[in-house]
PDB file of C-alpha atoms in Angstrom:
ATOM      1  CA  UNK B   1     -67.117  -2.374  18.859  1.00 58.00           C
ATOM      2  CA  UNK B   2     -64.752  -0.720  16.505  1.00 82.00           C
ATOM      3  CA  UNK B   3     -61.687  -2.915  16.088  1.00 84.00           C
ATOM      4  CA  UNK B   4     -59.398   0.195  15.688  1.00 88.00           C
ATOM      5  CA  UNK B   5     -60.240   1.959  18.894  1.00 91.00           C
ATOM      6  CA  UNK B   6     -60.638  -0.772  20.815  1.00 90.00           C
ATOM      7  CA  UNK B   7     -57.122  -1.255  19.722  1.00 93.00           C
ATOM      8  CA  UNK B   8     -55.740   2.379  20.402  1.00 94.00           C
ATOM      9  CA  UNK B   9     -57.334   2.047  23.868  1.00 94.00           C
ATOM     10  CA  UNK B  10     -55.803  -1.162  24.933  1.00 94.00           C
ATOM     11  CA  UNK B  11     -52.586   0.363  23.363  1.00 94.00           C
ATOM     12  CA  UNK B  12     -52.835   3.467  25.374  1.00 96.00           C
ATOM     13  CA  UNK B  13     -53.973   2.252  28.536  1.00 96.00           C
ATOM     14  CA  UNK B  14     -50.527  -0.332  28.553  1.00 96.00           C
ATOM     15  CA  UNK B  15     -48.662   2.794  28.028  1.00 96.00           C
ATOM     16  CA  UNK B  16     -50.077   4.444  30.749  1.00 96.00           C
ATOM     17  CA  UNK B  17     -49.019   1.064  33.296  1.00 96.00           C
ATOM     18  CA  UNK B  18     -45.776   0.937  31.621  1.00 95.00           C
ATOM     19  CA  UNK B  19     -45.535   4.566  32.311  1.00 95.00           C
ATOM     20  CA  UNK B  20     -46.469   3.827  36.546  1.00 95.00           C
ATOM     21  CA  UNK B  21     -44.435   0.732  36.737  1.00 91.00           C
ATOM     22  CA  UNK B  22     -41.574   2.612  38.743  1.00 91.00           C
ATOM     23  CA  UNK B  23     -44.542   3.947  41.021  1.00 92.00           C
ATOM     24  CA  UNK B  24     -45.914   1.586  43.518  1.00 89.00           C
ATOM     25  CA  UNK B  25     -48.347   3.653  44.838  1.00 91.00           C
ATOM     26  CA  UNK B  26     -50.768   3.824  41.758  1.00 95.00           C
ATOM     27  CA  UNK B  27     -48.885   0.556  39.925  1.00 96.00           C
ATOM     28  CA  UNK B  28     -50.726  -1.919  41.244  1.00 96.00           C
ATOM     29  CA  UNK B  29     -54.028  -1.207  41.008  1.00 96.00           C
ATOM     30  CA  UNK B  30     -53.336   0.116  37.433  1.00 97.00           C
ATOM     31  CA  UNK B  31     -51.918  -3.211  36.623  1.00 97.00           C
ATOM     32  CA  UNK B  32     -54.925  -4.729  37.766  1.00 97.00           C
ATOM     33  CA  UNK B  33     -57.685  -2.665  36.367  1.00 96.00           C
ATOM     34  CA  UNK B  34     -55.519  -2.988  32.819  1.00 96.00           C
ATOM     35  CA  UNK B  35     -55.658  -6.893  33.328  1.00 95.00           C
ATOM     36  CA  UNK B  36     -59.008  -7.023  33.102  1.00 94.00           C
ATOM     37  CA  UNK B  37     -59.595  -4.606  30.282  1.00 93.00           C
ATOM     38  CA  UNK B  38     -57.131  -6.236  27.701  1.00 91.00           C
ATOM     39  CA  UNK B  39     -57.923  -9.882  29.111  1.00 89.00           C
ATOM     40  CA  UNK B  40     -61.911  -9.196  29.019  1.00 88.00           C
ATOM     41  CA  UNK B  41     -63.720 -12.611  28.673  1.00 82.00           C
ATOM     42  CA  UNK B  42     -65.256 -10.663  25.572  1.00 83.00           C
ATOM     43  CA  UNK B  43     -61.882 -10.006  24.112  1.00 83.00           C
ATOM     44  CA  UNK B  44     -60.475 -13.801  24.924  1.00 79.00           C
ATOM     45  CA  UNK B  45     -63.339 -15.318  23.271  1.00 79.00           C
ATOM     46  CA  UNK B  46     -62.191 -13.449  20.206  1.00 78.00           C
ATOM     47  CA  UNK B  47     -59.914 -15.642  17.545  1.00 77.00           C
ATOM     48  CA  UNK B  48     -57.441 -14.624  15.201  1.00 81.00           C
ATOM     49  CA  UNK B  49     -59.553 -15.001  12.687  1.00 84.00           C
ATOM     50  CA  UNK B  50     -62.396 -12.879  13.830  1.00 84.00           C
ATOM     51  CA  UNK B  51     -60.611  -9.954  15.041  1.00 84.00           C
ATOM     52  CA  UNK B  52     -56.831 -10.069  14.175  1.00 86.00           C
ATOM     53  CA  UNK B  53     -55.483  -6.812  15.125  1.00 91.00           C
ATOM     54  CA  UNK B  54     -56.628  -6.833  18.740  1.00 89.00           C
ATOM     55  CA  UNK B  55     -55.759 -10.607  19.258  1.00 87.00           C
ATOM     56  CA  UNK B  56     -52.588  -8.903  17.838  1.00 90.00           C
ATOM     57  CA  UNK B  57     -52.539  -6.238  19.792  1.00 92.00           C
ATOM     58  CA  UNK B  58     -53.280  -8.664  23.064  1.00 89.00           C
ATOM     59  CA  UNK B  59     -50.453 -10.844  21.988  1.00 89.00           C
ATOM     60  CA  UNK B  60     -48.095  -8.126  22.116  1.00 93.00           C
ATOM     61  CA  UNK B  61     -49.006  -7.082  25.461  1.00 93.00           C
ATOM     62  CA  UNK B  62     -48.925 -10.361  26.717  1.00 90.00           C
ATOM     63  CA  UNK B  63     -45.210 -10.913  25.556  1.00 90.00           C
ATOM     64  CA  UNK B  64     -44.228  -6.990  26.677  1.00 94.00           C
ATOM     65  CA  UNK B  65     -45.831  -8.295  29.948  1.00 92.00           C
ATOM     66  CA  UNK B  66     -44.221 -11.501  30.792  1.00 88.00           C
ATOM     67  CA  UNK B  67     -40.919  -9.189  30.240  1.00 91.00           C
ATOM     68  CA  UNK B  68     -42.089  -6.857  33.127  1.00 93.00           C
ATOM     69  CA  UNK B  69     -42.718  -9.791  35.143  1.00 90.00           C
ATOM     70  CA  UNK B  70     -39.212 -10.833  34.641  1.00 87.00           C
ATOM     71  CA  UNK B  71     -38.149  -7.547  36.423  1.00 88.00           C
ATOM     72  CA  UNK B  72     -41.374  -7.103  38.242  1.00 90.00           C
ATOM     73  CA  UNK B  73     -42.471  -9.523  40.878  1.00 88.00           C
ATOM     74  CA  UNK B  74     -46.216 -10.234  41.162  1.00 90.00           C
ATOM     75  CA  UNK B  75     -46.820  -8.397  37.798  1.00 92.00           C
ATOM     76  CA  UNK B  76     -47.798 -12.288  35.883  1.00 89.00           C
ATOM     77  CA  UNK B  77     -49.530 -13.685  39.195  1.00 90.00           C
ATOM     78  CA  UNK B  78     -52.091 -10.414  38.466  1.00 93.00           C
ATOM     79  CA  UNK B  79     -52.702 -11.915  35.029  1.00 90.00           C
ATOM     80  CA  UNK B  80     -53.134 -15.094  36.023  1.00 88.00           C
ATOM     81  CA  UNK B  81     -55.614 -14.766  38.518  1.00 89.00           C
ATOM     82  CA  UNK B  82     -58.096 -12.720  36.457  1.00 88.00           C
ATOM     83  CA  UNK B  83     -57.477 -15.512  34.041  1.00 84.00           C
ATOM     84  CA  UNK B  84     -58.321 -17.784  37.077  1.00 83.00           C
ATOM     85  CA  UNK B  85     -60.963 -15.795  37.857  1.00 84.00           C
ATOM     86  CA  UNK B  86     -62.219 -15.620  34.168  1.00 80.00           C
ATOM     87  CA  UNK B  87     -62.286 -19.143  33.316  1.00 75.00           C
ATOM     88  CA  UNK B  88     -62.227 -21.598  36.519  1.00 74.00           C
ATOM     89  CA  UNK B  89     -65.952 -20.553  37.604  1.00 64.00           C
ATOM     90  CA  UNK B  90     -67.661 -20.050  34.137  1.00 58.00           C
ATOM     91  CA  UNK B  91     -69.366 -22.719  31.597  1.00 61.00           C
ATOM     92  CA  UNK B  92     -67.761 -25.221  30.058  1.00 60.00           C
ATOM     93  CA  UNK B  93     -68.247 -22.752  26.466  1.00 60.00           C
ATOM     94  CA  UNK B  94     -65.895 -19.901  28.202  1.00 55.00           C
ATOM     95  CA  UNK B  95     -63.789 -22.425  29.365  1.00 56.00           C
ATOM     96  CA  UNK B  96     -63.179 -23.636  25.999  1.00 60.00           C
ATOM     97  CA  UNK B  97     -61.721 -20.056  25.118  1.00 66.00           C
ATOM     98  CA  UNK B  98     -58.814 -20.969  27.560  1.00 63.00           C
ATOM     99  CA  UNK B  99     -57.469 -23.660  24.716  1.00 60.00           C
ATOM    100  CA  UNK B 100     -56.638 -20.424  22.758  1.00 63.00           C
ATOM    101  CA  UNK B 101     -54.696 -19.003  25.040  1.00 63.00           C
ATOM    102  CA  UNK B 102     -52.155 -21.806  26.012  1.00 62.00           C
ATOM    103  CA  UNK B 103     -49.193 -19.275  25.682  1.00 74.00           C
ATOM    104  CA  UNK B 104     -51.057 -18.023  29.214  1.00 73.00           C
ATOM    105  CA  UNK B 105     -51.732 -21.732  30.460  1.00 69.00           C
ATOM    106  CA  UNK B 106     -48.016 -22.939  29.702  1.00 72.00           C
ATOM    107  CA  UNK B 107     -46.146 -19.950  31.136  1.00 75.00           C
ATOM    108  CA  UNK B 108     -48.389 -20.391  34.125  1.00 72.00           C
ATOM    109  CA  UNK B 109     -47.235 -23.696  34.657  1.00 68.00           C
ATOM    110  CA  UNK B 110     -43.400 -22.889  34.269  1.00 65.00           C
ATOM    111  CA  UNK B 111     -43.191 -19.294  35.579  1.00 67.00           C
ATOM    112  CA  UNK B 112     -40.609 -19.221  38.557  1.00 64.00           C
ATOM    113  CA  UNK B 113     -36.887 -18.334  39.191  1.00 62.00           C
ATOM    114  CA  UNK B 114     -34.751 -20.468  36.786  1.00 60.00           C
ATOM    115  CA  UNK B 115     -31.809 -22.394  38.908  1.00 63.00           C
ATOM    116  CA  UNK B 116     -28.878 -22.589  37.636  1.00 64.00           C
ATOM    117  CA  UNK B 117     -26.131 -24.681  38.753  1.00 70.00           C
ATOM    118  CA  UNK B 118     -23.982 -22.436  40.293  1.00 68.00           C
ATOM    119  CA  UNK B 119     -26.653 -20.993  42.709  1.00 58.00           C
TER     120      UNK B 119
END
């Protein structure tokens, strides 16, 4: 596909959740179908190398969507279990495209309220 409008899409269409985040009516299943556009097995196969503005691109999101989550609860556990759902089931070949995304893995594995002392 073309590397620049695959890149304006994914762009837009996060503008367009960000833009129904304070809706819940149409938020969640926006979230959802947006989840598995920019986290496509196609696009998570890709590597820096081979296609470095959309891993960009997806990198960006990714960060600009852990922030939501910070605000937003349930927004990373949508993200997680396409990535769940991407990778658990598959061949041993698409699970090997989960080692380059261990940003994903390791915030999965520490995501939660942080407790502080004085709580």
């Amino acid at each position: 596909c073309d590397e620049s409008l695959c890149t304006e899409a994914i762009c837009a269409s996060w503008k367009v959740v960000q833009a129904l985040s304070t809706n819940p009516h149409d938020f969640w299943s926006t979230l959802q179908g947006f989840v598995r556009l920019a986290f496509h097995q196609g696009l998570l196969q890709l590597t820096e190398e081979q296609n470095p503005r959309i891993t960009a691109c997806i990198q960006q999101i990714l960060t600009e969507l852990m922030e939501l989550a910070q605000v937003r609860s349930g927004v990373f556990n949508v993200l997680i279990q396409h990535c769940c759902e991407t990778w658990l089931p598959s061949s041993d070949s698409v699970f090997s495209t989960a080692l380059l995304h261990l940003d994903i893995l390791t915030e999965a594995c520490v995501y939660g309220p942080v407790f502080r002392r004085d709580q």
